[in-house]
Amino acid sequence: MKPLLARALKKAAVALENDAPAVLAVVRTCTICGYIGPFRRTGAHARSDGACPSCKSMERHRQLKLMLDRLEMNVLGRTLHFAPESWLKPILRERSSDYVTTDYIRDDVDLKLNIEALDLGSDSFDTILCSHVLEHVDDRKALAELFRVLRPGGLAILAVPIIEGWDKTYENPSITSPLARRINFGQDDHVRVYGRDFRDRVRAAGFSLREFSADGMDTVKYGLARGARIFLARKPRPEPDNLA
C-alpha cells in the first residue's frame, strides 16, 4: 500500500474512533423494552447505533413493534413466524390465538419447514411474519407458498433489504460463492438485493399491498433505519357469487 494512502486510512480510522462517543451519545427509545439512552454500534458495516443495549433489538425489530402498535394490530389470530426473532416472539405470542415458529435450519422452532415448499395445509394461518428471509431463497416460490397457506383476508408482513433508487432487483444465479455474494449482495447467504420492483413480485403472487414507514421524528427517536419499509401483503377474499 502506498504510504500516503496508508496514512490517510489511519487518520480516517482515528477520526472515526474519536467521534464514536459523540455518535453514541444520541438518546434513543427502544419500542420493544422501553430503554431510553444511547444505542450501540452493530452489524457488519458498524451501524453507529443500531442495537438497543438493553434487549439487543435492531432497527427492523423496533420498526415492526412500532408498526404493530401504530396500526393497532393487537389481534393477529393464528400466526406463523419465519426465522423468529427473540425480541418479537413474546409480543406476537401475546397477540395471537395460536403462535407457530418455523425455520429451515434452526432447531429452536416449532416446525422445521422449507419456505419454498411448506408442509402445511392451505388457508391455515391468519397472519404470517416473514422478515429478511425472502432475499435468501427463491422468492417466487416462497411468495406463492405464503399466499397458499394464508386464509382469505389473511396478512403477510414482509420486510426485505431494498434499494428504492433501483428500478429492478439485482440478482445473478451464477454468483454462488460466499465471498462473491457478500460483495454483490451484502451478505454471503443472500441471493439478491431488491429494487422497487419487489412490489411487483408480491402482487404477482396474488396479494394486494400496503406499506408502512416511519417518519423522520420516529426514525430519530427510536433509532430506525432511514426510509425502511414494511410491506403488508393481504390475500384477497373471494368475490361473492351473485349468480345464485
Coordinates of N, CA and C in Angstrom, one line a residue, residues 1-14:
M1 N 0.9 -1.2 0.0 CA 0.0 0.0 0.0 C 0.9 1.2 0.0
K2 N 0.5 2.3 -0.8 CA 1.3 3.5 -0.8 C 1.3 4.2 0.5
P3 N 2.4 4.8 0.9 CA 2.5 5.5 2.2 C 1.4 6.5 2.4
L4 N 1.2 7.4 1.4 CA 0.2 8.4 1.6 C -1.2 7.8 1.8
L5 N -1.6 6.8 1.1 CA -2.9 6.1 1.2 C -3.0 5.5 2.6
A6 N -1.9 4.8 3.1 CA -1.9 4.2 4.4 C -2.1 5.2 5.5
R7 N -1.4 6.4 5.4 CA -1.6 7.4 6.4 C -3.0 8.0 6.4
A8 N -3.6 8.1 5.2 CA -4.9 8.7 5.1 C -5.9 7.8 5.7
L9 N -5.8 6.5 5.5 CA -6.7 5.5 6.1 C -6.5 5.5 7.6
K10 N -5.3 5.5 8.1 CA -5.1 5.5 9.5 C -5.7 6.8 10.1
K11 N -5.5 7.9 9.5 CA -6.1 9.2 10.0 C -7.6 9.1 10.1
A12 N -8.2 8.5 9.0 CA -9.7 8.4 9.0 C -10.2 7.5 10.1
A13 N -9.5 6.4 10.3 CA -9.9 5.4 11.3 C -9.8 6.1 12.7
V14 N -8.8 6.9 13.0 CA -8.6 7.6 14.3 C -9.7 8.6 14.4

